[in-house]
mmCIF file of C-alpha atoms in Angstrom:
data_model
loop_
_atom_site.group_PDB
_atom_site.id
_atom_site.type_symbol
_atom_site.label_atom_id
_atom_site.label_comp_id
_atom_site.label_asym_id
_atom_site.label_seq_id
_atom_site.Cartn_x
_atom_site.Cartn_y
_atom_site.Cartn_z
ATOM 1 C CA ASN A 1 19.024 -61.910 -29.325
ATOM 2 C CA ALA A 2 19.546 -58.764 -27.243
ATOM 3 C CA GLY A 3 16.915 -56.691 -29.118
ATOM 4 C CA VAL A 4 17.123 -53.033 -28.115
ATOM 5 C CA THR A 5 19.592 -52.124 -25.393
ATOM 6 C CA GLN A 6 19.978 -48.788 -23.598
ATOM 7 C CA THR A 7 22.621 -47.393 -21.286
ATOM 8 C CA PRO A 8 22.719 -46.110 -18.635
ATOM 9 C CA LYS A 9 19.713 -47.403 -16.695
ATOM 10 C CA PHE A 10 19.693 -44.428 -14.353
ATOM 11 C CA ARG A 11 21.525 -41.130 -14.188
ATOM 12 C CA ILE A 12 21.453 -37.988 -12.075
ATOM 13 C CA LEU A 13 22.576 -34.800 -13.801
ATOM 14 C CA LYS A 14 23.123 -31.312 -12.516
ATOM 15 C CA ILE A 15 21.524 -28.404 -14.351
ATOM 16 C CA GLY A 16 23.681 -27.406 -17.309
ATOM 17 C CA GLN A 17 25.541 -30.709 -17.601
ATOM 18 C CA SER A 18 25.490 -32.739 -20.770
ATOM 19 C CA MET A 19 25.223 -36.444 -21.443
ATOM 20 C CA THR A 20 24.568 -39.002 -24.142
ATOM 21 C CA LEU A 21 21.987 -41.754 -23.841
ATOM 22 C CA GLN A 22 23.063 -44.806 -25.797
ATOM 23 C CA CYS A 23 20.760 -47.047 -27.817
ATOM 24 C CA THR A 24 21.708 -50.115 -29.848
ATOM 25 C CA GLN A 25 19.563 -52.627 -31.712
ATOM 26 C CA ASP A 26 20.642 -55.922 -33.267
ATOM 27 C CA MET A 27 17.542 -56.620 -35.372
ATOM 28 C CA ASN A 28 18.760 -54.754 -38.477
ATOM 29 C CA HIS A 29 15.826 -52.354 -38.221
ATOM 30 C CA ASN A 30 15.902 -49.258 -40.390
ATOM 31 C CA TYR A 31 13.657 -47.168 -38.151
ATOM 32 C CA MET A 32 14.726 -46.050 -34.700
ATOM 33 C CA TYR A 33 12.975 -43.712 -32.262
ATOM 34 C CA TRP A 34 13.554 -41.820 -29.057
ATOM 35 C CA TYR A 35 10.635 -41.178 -26.708
ATOM 36 C CA ARG A 36 10.277 -39.580 -23.332
ATOM 37 C CA GLN A 37 7.639 -40.568 -20.825
ATOM 38 C CA ASP A 38 6.697 -38.303 -17.937
ATOM 39 C CA PRO A 39 4.873 -39.769 -14.905
ATOM 40 C CA GLY A 40 1.313 -40.814 -15.717
ATOM 41 C CA MET A 41 1.677 -39.773 -19.327
ATOM 42 C CA GLY A 42 2.036 -41.465 -22.659
ATOM 43 C CA LEU A 43 5.114 -41.469 -24.834
ATOM 44 C CA LYS A 44 6.233 -38.321 -26.629
ATOM 45 C CA LEU A 45 8.429 -38.677 -29.706
ATOM 46 C CA ILE A 46 11.667 -36.697 -29.509
ATOM 47 C CA TYR A 47 13.511 -37.728 -32.676
ATOM 48 C CA TYR A 48 13.411 -40.571 -35.114
ATOM 49 C CA SER A 49 15.599 -41.983 -37.871
ATOM 50 C CA VAL A 50 14.687 -43.845 -41.052
ATOM 51 C CA GLY A 51 18.198 -45.122 -41.664
ATOM 52 C CA ALA A 52 21.873 -44.371 -41.209
ATOM 53 C CA GLY A 53 22.529 -40.675 -41.789
ATOM 54 C CA ILE A 54 18.837 -39.681 -41.803
ATOM 55 C CA THR A 55 17.109 -38.194 -38.770
ATOM 56 C CA ASP A 56 14.048 -36.044 -38.209
ATOM 57 C CA LYS A 57 12.354 -34.197 -35.374
ATOM 58 C CA GLY A 58 9.415 -35.550 -33.485
ATOM 59 C CA GLU A 59 6.945 -33.776 -31.253
ATOM 60 C CA VAL A 60 9.351 -32.556 -28.521
ATOM 61 C CA PRO A 61 12.886 -32.148 -29.978
ATOM 62 C CA ASN A 62 13.990 -28.976 -28.155
ATOM 63 C CA GLY A 63 17.029 -29.506 -25.941
ATOM 64 C CA TYR A 64 18.056 -32.744 -27.644
ATOM 65 C CA ASN A 65 20.203 -33.847 -30.569
ATOM 66 C CA VAL A 66 20.668 -37.158 -32.334
ATOM 67 C CA SER A 67 22.907 -38.788 -34.885
ATOM 68 C CA ARG A 68 22.722 -42.083 -36.775
ATOM 69 C CA SER A 69 26.057 -43.146 -38.193
ATOM 70 C CA THR A 70 25.260 -46.871 -38.267
ATOM 71 C CA THR A 71 22.121 -48.991 -38.580
ATOM 72 C CA GLU A 72 22.614 -50.327 -35.052
ATOM 73 C CA ASP A 73 23.222 -47.183 -32.992
ATOM 74 C CA PHE A 74 21.057 -44.137 -32.319
ATOM 75 C CA PRO A 75 22.443 -41.993 -29.463
ATOM 76 C CA LEU A 76 20.501 -39.122 -27.921
ATOM 77 C CA ARG A 77 22.456 -36.093 -26.727
ATOM 78 C CA LEU A 78 21.388 -33.640 -24.016
ATOM 79 C CA GLU A 79 23.602 -30.560 -24.208
ATOM 80 C CA LEU A 80 22.436 -28.351 -21.324
ATOM 81 C CA ALA A 81 20.353 -30.405 -18.928
ATOM 82 C CA ALA A 82 17.288 -28.713 -17.448
ATOM 83 C CA PRO A 83 14.875 -29.922 -14.741
ATOM 84 C CA SER A 84 12.172 -30.179 -17.427
ATOM 85 C CA GLN A 85 14.186 -33.018 -18.963
ATOM 86 C CA THR A 86 13.667 -35.206 -15.922
ATOM 87 C CA SER A 87 11.880 -38.191 -17.422
ATOM 88 C CA VAL A 88 12.178 -41.796 -18.524
ATOM 89 C CA TYR A 89 13.653 -42.142 -21.999
ATOM 90 C CA PHE A 90 12.839 -45.078 -24.249
ATOM 91 C CA CYS A 91 14.529 -46.047 -27.460
ATOM 92 C CA ALA A 92 12.606 -48.186 -29.949
ATOM 93 C CA SER A 93 13.115 -49.707 -33.367
ATOM 94 C CA SER A 94 11.035 -51.236 -36.151
ATOM 95 C CA PHE A 95 11.374 -52.512 -39.707
ATOM 96 C CA VAL A 96 8.727 -50.104 -40.958
ATOM 97 C CA PRO A 97 6.502 -47.604 -39.101
ATOM 98 C CA GLU A 98 3.386 -49.661 -39.795
ATOM 99 C CA GLU A 99 4.675 -52.601 -37.814
ATOM 100 C CA THR A 100 5.647 -53.365 -34.237
ATOM 101 C CA GLN A 101 8.057 -51.083 -32.447
ATOM 102 C CA TYR A 102 10.377 -52.904 -30.049
ATOM 103 C CA PHE A 103 11.368 -50.918 -26.986
ATOM 104 C CA GLY A 104 14.521 -50.870 -24.927
ATOM 105 C CA PRO A 105 14.376 -51.071 -21.111
ATOM 106 C CA GLY A 106 14.558 -47.298 -20.678
ATOM 107 C CA THR A 107 16.864 -44.753 -19.042
ATOM 108 C CA ARG A 108 15.625 -42.899 -15.982
ATOM 109 C CA LEU A 109 17.079 -39.387 -15.895
ATOM 110 C CA LEU A 110 16.877 -36.987 -12.986
ATOM 111 C CA VAL A 111 18.070 -33.405 -13.452
ATOM 112 C CA LEU A 112 18.650 -31.460 -10.246
ATOM 113 C CA GLN B 1 -7.606 -31.271 -28.449
ATOM 114 C CA LYS B 2 -5.593 -34.424 -27.870
ATOM 115 C CA GLU B 3 -4.988 -36.508 -30.982
ATOM 116 C CA VAL B 4 -5.265 -39.878 -29.239
ATOM 117 C CA GLU B 5 -7.594 -39.984 -26.255
ATOM 118 C CA GLN B 6 -7.897 -42.671 -23.624
ATOM 119 C CA ASN B 7 -9.652 -42.794 -20.290
ATOM 120 C CA SER B 8 -6.839 -42.610 -17.772
ATOM 121 C CA GLY B 9 -8.661 -44.792 -15.273
ATOM 122 C CA PRO B 10 -7.903 -46.414 -13.045
ATOM 123 C CA LEU B 11 -10.166 -49.171 -14.304
ATOM 124 C CA SER B 12 -10.775 -51.996 -11.865
ATOM 125 C CA VAL B 13 -12.346 -55.327 -12.783
ATOM 126 C CA PRO B 14 -12.693 -58.564 -10.828
ATOM 127 C CA GLU B 15 -10.687 -61.595 -11.855
ATOM 128 C CA GLY B 16 -12.407 -63.511 -14.640
ATOM 129 C CA ALA B 17 -14.364 -60.502 -15.913
ATOM 130 C CA ILE B 18 -14.039 -58.729 -19.261
ATOM 131 C CA ALA B 19 -11.980 -55.547 -19.257
ATOM 132 C CA SER B 20 -12.866 -53.019 -21.940
ATOM 133 C CA LEU B 21 -10.362 -50.330 -22.896
ATOM 134 C CA ASN B 22 -11.252 -47.544 -25.305
ATOM 135 C CA CYS B 23 -9.358 -45.137 -27.530
ATOM 136 C CA THR B 24 -10.423 -42.404 -29.937
ATOM 137 C CA TYR B 25 -8.231 -40.641 -32.467
ATOM 138 C CA SER B 26 -8.552 -37.430 -34.425
ATOM 139 C CA ASP B 27 -6.964 -38.120 -37.825
ATOM 140 C CA ARG B 28 -9.244 -39.864 -40.297
ATOM 141 C CA VAL B 29 -6.352 -40.976 -42.522
ATOM 142 C CA SER B 30 -4.690 -43.057 -39.808
ATOM 143 C CA GLN B 31 -4.097 -46.591 -41.018
ATOM 144 C CA SER B 32 -2.314 -48.563 -38.283
ATOM 145 C CA PHE B 33 -3.455 -49.033 -34.706
ATOM 146 C CA PHE B 34 -1.659 -50.651 -31.809
ATOM 147 C CA TRP B 35 -2.225 -51.620 -28.197
ATOM 148 C CA TYR B 36 0.828 -51.770 -25.948
ATOM 149 C CA ARG B 37 0.947 -53.043 -22.382
ATOM 150 C CA GLN B 38 3.291 -51.398 -19.891
ATOM 151 C CA TYR B 39 3.955 -52.811 -16.451
ATOM 152 C CA SER B 40 5.064 -50.348 -13.803
ATOM 153 C CA GLY B 41 8.719 -49.446 -14.269
ATOM 154 C CA LYS B 42 9.001 -51.433 -17.492
ATOM 155 C CA SER B 43 9.015 -50.660 -21.192
ATOM 156 C CA PRO B 44 5.941 -50.992 -23.434
ATOM 157 C CA GLU B 45 5.338 -54.296 -25.219
ATOM 158 C CA LEU B 46 2.971 -54.907 -28.107
ATOM 159 C CA ILE B 47 -0.293 -56.697 -27.347
ATOM 160 C CA MET B 48 -2.248 -56.251 -30.562
ATOM 161 C CA SER B 49 -2.079 -54.486 -33.900
ATOM 162 C CA ILE B 50 -5.075 -53.890 -36.158
ATOM 163 C CA TYR B 51 -5.258 -52.338 -39.602
ATOM 164 C CA SER B 52 -8.792 -52.890 -40.941
ATOM 165 C CA ASN B 53 -12.304 -52.388 -39.624
ATOM 166 C CA GLY B 54 -13.759 -55.128 -37.472
ATOM 167 C CA ASP B 55 -12.460 -57.435 -34.797
ATOM 168 C CA LYS B 56 -9.127 -59.160 -34.428
ATOM 169 C CA GLU B 57 -8.726 -61.859 -31.811
ATOM 170 C CA ASP B 58 -5.556 -63.242 -30.233
ATOM 171 C CA GLY B 59 -6.107 -65.534 -27.280
ATOM 172 C CA ARG B 60 -7.883 -63.611 -24.533
ATOM 173 C CA PHE B 61 -7.405 -60.296 -26.350
ATOM 174 C CA THR B 62 -9.701 -58.795 -28.979
ATOM 175 C CA ALA B 63 -9.019 -55.511 -30.747
ATOM 176 C CA GLN B 64 -11.916 -53.706 -32.403
ATOM 177 C CA LEU B 65 -11.550 -50.954 -34.989
ATOM 178 C CA ASN B 66 -14.203 -48.609 -36.356
ATOM 179 C CA LYS B 67 -12.598 -46.084 -38.691
ATOM 180 C CA ALA B 68 -15.864 -44.271 -39.397
ATOM 181 C CA SER B 69 -16.227 -43.500 -35.685
ATOM 182 C CA GLN B 70 -12.440 -43.091 -35.234
ATOM 183 C CA TYR B 71 -12.548 -45.562 -32.402
ATOM 184 C CA VAL B 72 -10.385 -48.507 -31.399
ATOM 185 C CA SER B 73 -10.888 -50.733 -28.373
ATOM 186 C CA LEU B 74 -9.249 -53.633 -26.588
ATOM 187 C CA LEU B 75 -11.204 -56.334 -24.796
ATOM 188 C CA ILE B 76 -9.496 -58.644 -22.334
ATOM 189 C CA ARG B 77 -11.547 -61.740 -21.542
ATOM 190 C CA ASP B 78 -11.093 -63.797 -18.385
ATOM 191 C CA SER B 79 -8.983 -61.012 -16.861
ATOM 192 C CA GLN B 80 -6.135 -62.142 -14.638
ATOM 193 C CA PRO B 81 -4.232 -60.235 -11.930
ATOM 194 C CA SER B 82 -1.204 -60.478 -14.246
ATOM 195 C CA ASP B 83 -3.110 -58.253 -16.707
ATOM 196 C CA SER B 84 -2.831 -55.365 -14.233
ATOM 197 C CA ALA B 85 -0.824 -52.756 -16.132
ATOM 198 C CA THR B 86 -1.167 -49.556 -18.117
ATOM 199 C CA TYR B 87 -2.474 -50.044 -21.654
ATOM 200 C CA LEU B 88 -1.306 -47.578 -24.287
ATOM 201 C CA CYS B 89 -3.173 -46.967 -27.526
ATOM 202 C CA ALA B 90 -0.969 -45.882 -30.449
ATOM 203 C CA VAL B 91 -1.919 -44.663 -33.902
ATOM 204 C CA ASN B 92 0.261 -44.330 -36.977
ATOM 205 C CA GLY B 93 0.205 -41.248 -39.169
ATOM 206 C CA LEU B 94 -0.789 -38.392 -36.876
ATOM 207 C CA SER B 95 0.910 -35.229 -35.635
ATOM 208 C CA SER B 96 3.095 -33.977 -38.464
ATOM 209 C CA GLY B 97 1.053 -35.843 -41.039
ATOM 210 C CA SER B 98 3.915 -38.239 -41.556
ATOM 211 C CA ALA B 99 3.205 -41.939 -41.723
ATOM 212 C CA ARG B 100 6.549 -42.540 -40.023
ATOM 213 C CA GLN B 101 5.435 -41.742 -36.498
ATOM 214 C CA LEU B 102 3.286 -43.315 -33.824
ATOM 215 C CA THR B 103 1.216 -41.066 -31.585
ATOM 216 C CA PHE B 104 0.470 -42.545 -28.171
ATOM 217 C CA GLY B 105 -2.421 -41.928 -25.855
ATOM 218 C CA SER B 106 -1.728 -41.262 -22.197
ATOM 219 C CA GLY B 107 -2.738 -44.802 -21.245
ATOM 220 C CA THR B 108 -5.415 -46.513 -19.167
ATOM 221 C CA GLN B 109 -4.366 -48.073 -15.882
ATOM 222 C CA LEU B 110 -6.056 -51.450 -15.388
ATOM 223 C CA THR B 111 -6.239 -53.287 -12.084
ATOM 224 C CA VAL B 112 -7.602 -56.830 -11.950
ATOM 225 C CA LEU B 113 -8.758 -57.687 -8.450
ATOM 226 C CA PRO B 114 -8.272 -61.293 -7.222
#
């Protein structure tokens, strides 16, 4: 079982460039989440989804977009990269919010 | 005011000692509480979940919840150097008032000295 997978592992972007962070889970979870983690800080929720076609904003959604066309995939889109988006991004999934969230390995993003 | 507060540490304990990690939260209606462990450069992994007042034990780990005091703690008995990591407290149902989100504390860095 692969669990939650993320690609790429690491990426350097120039200011103003765009990219998509990929996230896939094979556990048939309805709920999926995107977090960012800045150095020495906890996780901040960017967006989440309760099922295919349904997404909602988290605590820090500005500068990001998401879509959920299938149960398995939940990509995160950065349209105009800014240095403030330098962070580690984690995707997670769960059956229901009250239970364990399983995290992917993370994507380290550097915007210069 | 932060919604989930943890002492950032670092907390250092000798091998074999009990490590005590604490977390307070602001929303009285929170129902689900989690402790995640995160090794440096890795993703968080669940250590314990607790939903009702009292203690919950799993091996060397004990989670304690006191909803009246809005306080949740994690005790690690017989601490090992492999327990050295950052421990994240997470609470369900804060921020927007939705029960669909977890709010994380900033984490406590634990170092177990051989």
